[in-house]
Short mmCIF file of C-alpha atoms in Angstrom, two decimals:
data_model
loop_
_atom_site.label_atom_id
_atom_site.label_comp_id
_atom_site.label_asym_id
_atom_site.label_seq_id
_atom_site.Cartn_x
_atom_site.Cartn_y
_atom_site.Cartn_z
CA UNK A 1 0.00 0.00 0.00
CA UNK A 2 2.87 2.38 0.77
CA UNK A 3 4.40 1.63 -2.64
CA UNK A 4 1.12 2.56 -4.31
CA UNK A 5 0.85 5.80 -2.32
CA UNK A 6 4.40 6.77 -3.27
CA UNK A 7 3.66 5.96 -6.91
CA UNK A 8 0.67 8.31 -6.88
CA UNK A 9 2.70 11.21 -5.45
CA UNK A 10 5.83 10.88 -7.58
CA UNK A 11 7.18 13.40 -10.04
CA UNK A 12 5.91 12.96 -13.63
CA UNK A 13 9.42 12.18 -14.94
CA UNK A 14 9.91 9.51 -12.29
CA UNK A 15 6.52 8.05 -13.12
CA UNK A 16 7.43 8.07 -16.81
CA UNK A 17 10.56 6.02 -16.12
CA UNK A 18 8.48 3.54 -14.15
CA UNK A 19 6.00 3.31 -17.01
CA UNK A 20 8.93 2.52 -19.30
CA UNK A 21 9.71 -0.41 -17.03
CA UNK A 22 6.07 -1.47 -17.39
CA UNK A 23 6.31 -1.26 -21.18
CA UNK A 24 9.53 -3.30 -21.20
CA UNK A 25 7.96 -5.96 -18.99
CA UNK A 26 4.94 -6.03 -21.32
CA UNK A 27 7.13 -6.60 -24.37
CA UNK A 28 9.12 -9.32 -22.64
CA UNK A 29 5.94 -10.97 -21.37
CA UNK A 30 4.46 -10.99 -24.86
CA UNK A 31 7.58 -12.71 -26.23
CA UNK A 32 7.42 -15.35 -23.49
CA UNK A 33 3.73 -15.98 -24.13
CA UNK A 34 4.38 -16.18 -27.88
CA UNK A 35 7.00 -18.87 -27.27
CA UNK A 36 4.51 -20.75 -25.08
CA UNK A 37 1.79 -20.40 -27.72
CA UNK A 38 4.14 -21.78 -30.38
CA UNK A 39 4.90 -24.73 -28.12
CA UNK A 40 1.17 -25.37 -27.64
CA UNK A 41 0.56 -25.29 -31.40
CA UNK A 42 3.60 -27.41 -32.30
CA UNK A 43 4.04 -30.09 -29.62
CA UNK A 44 6.20 -32.19 -31.91
CA UNK A 45 8.94 -29.52 -32.17
CA UNK A 46 9.87 -29.23 -28.51
CA UNK A 47 13.45 -28.22 -29.26
CA UNK A 48 12.35 -25.38 -31.52
CA UNK A 49 9.95 -24.05 -28.87
CA UNK A 50 12.58 -24.35 -26.15
CA UNK A 51 15.04 -22.37 -28.27
CA UNK A 52 12.44 -19.64 -28.76
CA UNK A 53 11.89 -19.50 -25.02
CA UNK A 54 15.62 -19.32 -24.31
CA UNK A 55 15.96 -16.36 -26.66
CA UNK A 56 13.64 -14.45 -24.33
CA UNK A 57 16.49 -14.31 -21.80
CA UNK A 58 18.00 -11.29 -23.59
CA UNK A 59 14.92 -9.03 -23.25
CA UNK A 60 14.40 -10.37 -19.72
CA UNK A 61 17.92 -9.34 -18.72
CA UNK A 62 17.47 -5.95 -20.40
CA UNK A 63 14.20 -5.40 -18.54
CA UNK A 64 15.84 -6.27 -15.22
CA UNK A 65 18.70 -3.87 -15.95
CA UNK A 66 16.24 -1.10 -16.78
CA UNK A 67 14.29 -1.77 -13.57
CA UNK A 68 17.50 -1.54 -11.53
CA UNK A 69 18.55 1.71 -13.23
CA UNK A 70 15.15 3.29 -12.66
CA UNK A 71 15.07 2.15 -9.03
CA UNK A 72 18.52 3.63 -8.37
CA UNK A 73 17.37 7.05 -9.61
CA UNK A 74 14.06 6.92 -7.73
CA UNK A 75 13.98 9.54 -4.95
CA UNK A 76 11.75 7.28 -2.84
CA UNK A 77 14.56 4.71 -2.58
CA UNK A 78 17.00 7.15 -0.96
CA UNK A 79 17.42 7.32 2.77
CA UNK A 80 16.35 10.80 3.86
CA UNK A 81 16.22 12.56 7.19
CA UNK A 82 13.34 11.39 9.37
CA UNK A 83 12.69 8.12 7.53
CA UNK A 84 14.55 6.00 10.07
CA UNK A 85 12.44 7.47 12.88
CA UNK A 86 9.31 6.49 10.93
CA UNK A 87 10.54 2.91 10.66
CA UNK A 88 11.87 3.15 7.08
CA UNK A 89 15.50 2.19 7.42
CA UNK A 90 17.83 1.10 4.61
CA UNK A 91 16.54 -2.48 4.55
CA UNK A 92 12.88 -1.46 4.39
CA UNK A 93 13.61 1.11 1.70
CA UNK A 94 15.26 -1.63 -0.35
CA UNK A 95 12.21 -3.83 0.17
CA UNK A 96 9.97 -0.93 -0.82
CA UNK A 97 11.94 -0.35 -4.04
CA UNK A 98 11.79 -4.06 -4.91
CA UNK A 99 8.04 -4.12 -4.24
CA UNK A 100 7.45 -1.08 -6.45
CA UNK A 101 9.48 -2.68 -9.22
CA UNK A 102 7.51 -5.90 -8.93
CA UNK A 103 4.20 -4.01 -9.06
CA UNK A 104 5.04 -2.09 -12.23
CA UNK A 105 6.44 -5.20 -13.91
CA UNK A 106 3.36 -7.18 -12.90
CA UNK A 107 1.19 -4.51 -14.51
CA UNK A 108 3.21 -4.88 -17.70
CA UNK A 109 2.94 -8.67 -17.87
CA UNK A 110 -0.82 -8.47 -17.23
CA UNK A 111 -1.14 -6.07 -20.16
CA UNK A 112 0.89 -8.43 -22.32
CA UNK A 113 -1.39 -11.30 -21.33
CA UNK A 114 -4.49 -9.33 -22.33
CA UNK A 115 -2.97 -8.37 -25.70
CA UNK A 116 -1.79 -11.93 -26.30
CA UNK A 117 -5.23 -13.39 -25.60
CA UNK A 118 -6.87 -10.73 -27.79
CA UNK A 119 -4.58 -11.56 -30.71
CA UNK A 120 -5.31 -15.26 -30.28
CA UNK A 121 -9.04 -14.58 -30.29
CA UNK A 122 -9.56 -15.98 -26.77
CA UNK A 123 -11.37 -12.84 -25.56
CA UNK A 124 -14.24 -13.10 -28.02
CA UNK A 125 -12.52 -10.85 -30.60
CA UNK A 126 -11.78 -11.81 -34.16
CA UNK A 127 -8.71 -13.89 -34.87
CA UNK A 128 -5.54 -11.94 -35.53
CA UNK A 129 -5.00 -13.45 -38.93
CA UNK A 130 -7.90 -11.59 -40.57
CA UNK A 131 -5.75 -8.53 -41.14
CA UNK A 132 -2.92 -8.37 -43.61
CA UNK A 133 -0.36 -7.01 -41.18
CA UNK A 134 -0.94 -9.69 -38.55
CA UNK A 135 -0.87 -12.74 -40.82
CA UNK A 136 2.65 -13.62 -39.66
CA UNK A 137 1.44 -13.72 -36.07
CA UNK A 138 -1.57 -15.92 -36.82
CA UNK A 139 0.38 -18.52 -38.79
CA UNK A 140 0.72 -20.79 -35.75
CA UNK A 141 3.19 -18.56 -33.91
CA UNK A 142 0.70 -17.62 -31.18
CA UNK A 143 -0.98 -21.01 -31.15
CA UNK A 144 -4.40 -19.63 -32.11
CA UNK A 145 -7.04 -22.36 -31.88
CA UNK A 146 -4.98 -24.48 -29.49
CA UNK A 147 -5.55 -24.64 -25.71
CA UNK A 148 -3.13 -22.55 -23.67
CA UNK A 149 -1.59 -24.10 -20.53
CA UNK A 150 -2.65 -21.46 -18.02
CA UNK A 151 -0.48 -22.72 -15.17
CA UNK A 152 2.60 -22.65 -17.36
CA UNK A 153 1.70 -19.23 -18.76
CA UNK A 154 1.24 -17.69 -15.32
CA UNK A 155 4.45 -19.27 -14.04
CA UNK A 156 6.46 -18.02 -17.00
CA UNK A 157 5.23 -14.44 -16.92
CA UNK A 158 5.65 -14.31 -13.14
CA UNK A 159 9.39 -14.82 -13.68
CA UNK A 160 9.63 -11.29 -15.13
CA UNK A 161 8.52 -9.25 -12.07
CA UNK A 162 10.30 -11.70 -9.77
CA UNK A 163 13.60 -11.32 -11.63
CA UNK A 164 13.32 -7.53 -11.73
CA UNK A 165 12.47 -7.37 -8.02
CA UNK A 166 15.37 -9.63 -7.02
CA UNK A 167 17.80 -7.66 -9.22
CA UNK A 168 16.58 -4.39 -7.68
CA UNK A 169 16.90 -5.70 -4.13
CA UNK A 170 20.40 -7.01 -4.83
CA UNK A 171 21.55 -3.76 -6.44
CA UNK A 172 20.11 -1.50 -3.71
CA UNK A 173 21.06 -3.71 -0.78
CA UNK A 174 22.62 -1.75 2.10
CA UNK A 175 26.38 -2.00 2.34
CA UNK A 176 27.85 -2.17 5.81
CA UNK A 177 31.30 -0.71 6.23
CA UNK A 178 32.97 -0.30 9.59
CA UNK A 179 29.70 -0.80 11.42
CA UNK A 180 27.79 1.83 9.45
CA UNK A 181 25.14 1.17 6.85
CA UNK A 182 25.68 2.93 3.55
CA UNK A 183 23.26 2.64 0.62
CA UNK A 184 25.29 4.75 -1.83
CA UNK A 185 28.27 3.54 -3.80
CA UNK A 186 31.30 5.52 -2.62
CA UNK A 187 32.89 7.64 -5.29
CA UNK A 188 36.48 6.71 -6.06
CA UNK A 189 39.11 7.56 -8.63
CA UNK A 190 40.77 4.14 -8.50
CA UNK A 191 41.08 2.43 -11.87
CA UNK A 192 38.56 -0.40 -12.39
CA UNK A 193 40.14 -3.83 -12.60
CA UNK A 194 37.85 -5.37 -15.23
CA UNK A 195 39.45 -3.96 -18.38
CA UNK A 196 42.03 -6.77 -18.95
CA UNK A 197 39.40 -9.44 -18.26
CA UNK A 198 36.94 -7.78 -20.58
CA UNK A 199 39.47 -7.53 -23.41
CA UNK A 200 40.48 -11.16 -22.89
CA UNK A 201 36.87 -12.37 -22.97
CA UNK A 202 36.06 -10.34 -26.08
CA UNK A 203 39.16 -11.68 -27.86
CA UNK A 204 38.31 -15.23 -26.81
CA UNK A 205 34.74 -14.86 -28.05
CA UNK A 206 35.86 -13.57 -31.43
CA UNK A 207 38.41 -16.38 -31.69
CA UNK A 208 35.76 -19.02 -30.91
CA UNK A 209 33.43 -17.55 -33.48
CA UNK A 210 36.15 -17.43 -36.14
CA UNK A 211 37.07 -21.05 -35.37
CA UNK A 212 33.55 -22.46 -35.47
CA UNK A 213 31.93 -20.38 -38.23
CA UNK A 214 33.63 -21.99 -41.28
CA UNK A 215 32.02 -25.36 -40.52
CA UNK A 216 28.65 -23.65 -40.16
CA UNK A 217 29.19 -21.81 -43.42
CA UNK A 218 30.07 -25.06 -45.15
CA UNK A 219 26.81 -26.53 -43.94
CA UNK A 220 24.95 -23.55 -45.37
CA UNK A 221 23.68 -22.32 -42.01
CA UNK A 222 24.24 -18.60 -41.91
CA UNK A 223 23.31 -17.11 -38.56
CA UNK A 224 19.56 -16.45 -39.05
CA UNK A 225 19.26 -13.21 -37.14
CA UNK A 226 16.88 -11.68 -39.66
CA UNK A 227 14.04 -14.11 -39.21
CA UNK A 228 14.06 -16.60 -36.39
CA UNK A 229 16.98 -17.18 -34.06
CA UNK A 230 16.74 -20.94 -34.34
CA UNK A 231 19.35 -23.29 -35.75
CA UNK A 232 22.28 -20.96 -35.20
CA UNK A 233 25.71 -22.56 -34.83
CA UNK A 234 26.41 -22.99 -31.08
CA UNK A 235 30.02 -21.88 -31.43
CA UNK A 236 29.02 -18.63 -33.12
CA UNK A 237 26.44 -17.87 -30.45
CA UNK A 238 28.92 -18.69 -27.68
CA UNK A 239 31.51 -16.44 -29.30
CA UNK A 240 29.04 -13.58 -29.56
CA UNK A 241 28.02 -14.05 -25.94
CA UNK A 242 31.63 -13.98 -24.73
CA UNK A 243 32.40 -10.89 -26.80
CA UNK A 244 29.33 -9.12 -25.38
CA UNK A 245 30.27 -10.06 -21.80
CA UNK A 246 33.77 -8.81 -22.48
CA UNK A 247 32.45 -5.42 -23.58
CA UNK A 248 30.31 -5.19 -20.44
CA UNK A 249 33.23 -6.05 -18.16
CA UNK A 250 35.53 -3.63 -19.96
CA UNK A 251 33.01 -0.77 -19.77
CA UNK A 252 34.19 0.79 -16.48
CA UNK A 253 37.81 0.53 -17.54
CA UNK A 254 37.08 2.13 -20.90
CA UNK A 255 35.28 5.03 -19.24
CA UNK A 256 38.24 5.46 -16.88
CA UNK A 257 40.59 5.33 -19.88
CA UNK A 258 38.57 8.09 -21.55
CA UNK A 259 39.13 10.23 -18.48
CA UNK A 260 42.85 9.48 -18.54
CA UNK A 261 43.09 10.51 -22.18
CA UNK A 262 41.40 13.82 -21.37
CA UNK A 263 43.90 14.43 -18.56
CA UNK A 264 46.92 13.42 -20.64
CA UNK A 265 49.60 15.94 -21.53
CA UNK A 266 49.10 19.42 -20.16
CA UNK A 267 45.33 19.71 -19.83
CA UNK A 268 43.49 22.91 -19.25
CA UNK A 269 40.80 23.46 -16.69
CA UNK A 270 38.01 22.04 -18.89
CA UNK A 271 39.91 18.90 -19.88
CA UNK A 272 41.10 18.29 -16.36
CA UNK A 273 37.64 18.67 -14.87
CA UNK A 274 36.05 16.47 -17.53
CA UNK A 275 38.69 13.78 -17.14
CA UNK A 276 38.45 13.70 -13.36
CA UNK A 277 34.66 13.39 -13.52
CA UNK A 278 34.90 10.47 -15.94
CA UNK A 279 37.44 8.73 -13.73
CA UNK A 280 35.28 9.23 -10.65
CA UNK A 281 32.07 8.11 -12.37
CA UNK A 282 33.60 5.18 -14.26
CA UNK A 283 32.20 2.62 -11.80
CA UNK A 284 28.68 4.04 -12.14
CA UNK A 285 28.63 4.69 -15.90
CA UNK A 286 30.82 1.86 -17.10
CA UNK A 287 28.49 -1.15 -16.94
CA UNK A 288 25.44 0.50 -18.59
CA UNK A 289 27.62 1.95 -21.34
CA UNK A 290 29.30 -1.44 -21.80
CA UNK A 291 25.91 -3.09 -22.19
CA UNK A 292 24.89 -0.39 -24.67
CA UNK A 293 28.06 -0.99 -26.70
CA UNK A 294 27.48 -4.76 -26.68
CA UNK A 295 23.91 -4.34 -27.92
CA UNK A 296 24.96 -1.77 -30.53
CA UNK A 297 27.60 -4.15 -31.89
CA UNK A 298 25.01 -6.94 -32.03
CA UNK A 299 22.54 -4.72 -33.91
CA UNK A 300 25.23 -3.68 -36.37
CA UNK A 301 26.26 -7.29 -36.94
CA UNK A 302 22.62 -8.31 -37.40
CA UNK A 303 22.17 -5.60 -40.02
CA UNK A 304 25.25 -6.78 -41.91
CA UNK A 305 24.03 -10.39 -41.83
CA UNK A 306 20.58 -9.32 -42.99
CA UNK A 307 22.13 -7.62 -46.01
CA UNK A 308 24.15 -10.76 -46.70
CA UNK A 309 20.98 -12.90 -46.57
CA UNK A 310 18.08 -10.64 -47.70
CA UNK A 311 15.85 -13.64 -48.34
CA UNK A 312 15.32 -14.04 -44.61
CA UNK A 313 12.49 -11.66 -43.62
CA UNK A 314 12.60 -9.80 -40.33
CA UNK A 315 10.19 -11.67 -38.08
CA UNK A 316 7.76 -9.74 -35.87
CA UNK A 317 9.06 -11.29 -32.66
CA UNK A 318 12.66 -10.54 -33.63
CA UNK A 319 11.66 -6.91 -34.12
CA UNK A 320 9.82 -6.79 -30.78
CA UNK A 321 12.75 -8.36 -28.93
CA UNK A 322 15.27 -6.03 -30.56
CA UNK A 323 13.11 -3.00 -29.77
CA UNK A 324 12.77 -4.04 -26.12
CA UNK A 325 16.50 -4.62 -25.70
CA UNK A 326 17.51 -1.41 -27.48
CA UNK A 327 15.03 0.71 -25.55
CA UNK A 328 16.01 -0.83 -22.22
CA UNK A 329 19.76 -0.40 -22.59
CA UNK A 330 19.39 3.15 -23.93
CA UNK A 331 17.12 4.24 -21.08
CA UNK A 332 19.42 2.46 -18.59
CA UNK A 333 22.41 4.44 -19.86
CA UNK A 334 20.45 7.68 -19.64
CA UNK A 335 19.29 6.79 -16.12
CA UNK A 336 22.89 6.15 -15.08
CA UNK A 337 23.82 9.55 -16.50
CA UNK A 338 21.03 11.14 -14.45
CA UNK A 339 22.23 9.29 -11.36
CA UNK A 340 25.76 10.54 -11.98
CA UNK A 341 24.45 14.08 -12.38
CA UNK A 342 22.55 13.83 -9.11
CA UNK A 343 25.66 12.52 -7.34
CA UNK A 344 27.63 15.55 -8.60
CA UNK A 345 24.97 18.06 -7.61
CA UNK A 346 26.93 19.30 -4.60
CA UNK A 347 30.14 19.69 -6.60
CA UNK A 348 28.28 21.48 -9.38
CA UNK A 349 26.75 23.89 -6.87
CA UNK A 350 30.21 24.59 -5.47
CA UNK A 351 31.55 25.35 -8.95
CA UNK A 352 28.65 27.73 -9.57
CA UNK A 353 29.40 29.54 -6.31
CA UNK A 354 33.04 29.86 -7.37
CA UNK A 355 31.99 31.65 -10.55
CA UNK A 356 31.70 28.87 -13.17
CA UNK A 357 29.04 29.78 -15.71
CA UNK A 358 26.43 27.42 -17.11
CA UNK A 359 28.13 27.62 -20.53
CA UNK A 360 31.38 26.30 -19.05
CA UNK A 361 29.59 23.41 -17.36
CA UNK A 362 27.85 22.56 -20.64
CA UNK A 363 31.22 22.54 -22.40
CA UNK A 364 32.55 20.15 -19.76
CA UNK A 365 29.58 17.82 -20.33
CA UNK A 366 30.03 17.97 -24.12
CA UNK A 367 33.73 17.22 -23.74
CA UNK A 368 32.99 14.14 -21.64
CA UNK A 369 30.42 12.89 -24.16
CA UNK A 370 32.86 13.44 -27.04
CA UNK A 371 35.60 11.51 -25.28
CA UNK A 372 33.27 8.58 -24.61
CA UNK A 373 32.11 8.48 -28.22
CA UNK A 374 35.69 8.62 -29.54
CA UNK A 375 36.78 5.74 -27.31
CA UNK A 376 33.71 3.49 -27.26
CA UNK A 377 32.48 4.08 -30.82
CA UNK A 378 35.47 2.70 -32.77
CA UNK A 379 35.83 -0.20 -30.35
CA UNK A 380 32.17 -1.17 -30.77
CA UNK A 381 32.45 -0.96 -34.55
CA UNK A 382 35.66 -3.04 -34.53
CA UNK A 383 34.10 -5.80 -32.43
CA UNK A 384 31.01 -5.87 -34.66
CA UNK A 385 33.09 -6.01 -37.85
CA UNK A 386 35.33 -8.77 -36.52
CA UNK A 387 32.28 -10.73 -35.42
CA UNK A 388 30.65 -10.60 -38.86
CA UNK A 389 33.77 -11.19 -40.99
CA UNK A 390 33.81 -15.00 -40.59
CA UNK A 391 30.10 -15.20 -41.41
CA UNK A 392 29.86 -13.13 -44.57
CA UNK A 393 33.15 -14.05 -46.25
#
């Protein structure tokens, strides 16, 4: 009840971010229900249906990441003066944030269930295949005309709010240091230690893909990213997964490296301030930007493979899954930027009192963004190109 009262009194921008979590959960829930409907319509192809269900892990992980990013920037999840006296300590605030996340995700999966049943024609509406644009959905993909296992459907869609709530509780858990409870990540300028591991994983993934893709190409099985993600060579998928994990692990180190490059040589006041901010915020910005780079490289590689095999049409569920993942990682990166801005609010106010104008602060922000693009952009493009070279040549 307290979570609902706080949701009613929140700022419109905060409520908008929560509604984005609801939309992401709805998209993920629809993909899960579509995989279940396909399994109900094609009981003989259990492996195909299982593969479709496993491919829902990517939008599920993206939805959980978005829920965590939104929860971290939620003002209601921060310990403020007087809350402890009212019985809302750090642990209860974490529980409250997890409950709010579960409620908004549950609303999303319920909406996806209603839309799914309406498209199947189970709500008394016309079947979805009567229209031209929905013929691909009615061709057995949703299992129209076949009974839906309700227990399995409810269990599968309940995984989405449960995963988001657990991820939120784990991310916002109180940290105890020297007997004191601290819910904020301490700012530090120490270099992250994940850059060598990330580079090693990315290199290993690309090597595995290059080693396993010739056999798949000889068998005539180009990675079918444009239509359905079934029948892909396991080695290629494993290589892509390792390369993506490597980019995520290397994210904080790459952000810290961008700050070091800005501070290299004899920097002026703007370069020095921008570089120090990037070094200090590398732990907070690194992982979301690493995930964004991994997804961007995957989208670029998928576009190259689609051009190499134009006969494979872009399936509707592939488009929905890609849209959910792209939207989630983009909003997560923006939420992390907002969190970083809120963490620097006191320092920014001090600079303004010392005489720094708003134009100077905007130039510092633009300089940080330019440094990140110059470091992360070419690396993302290089990984995507190296991942697609063994598959198109």
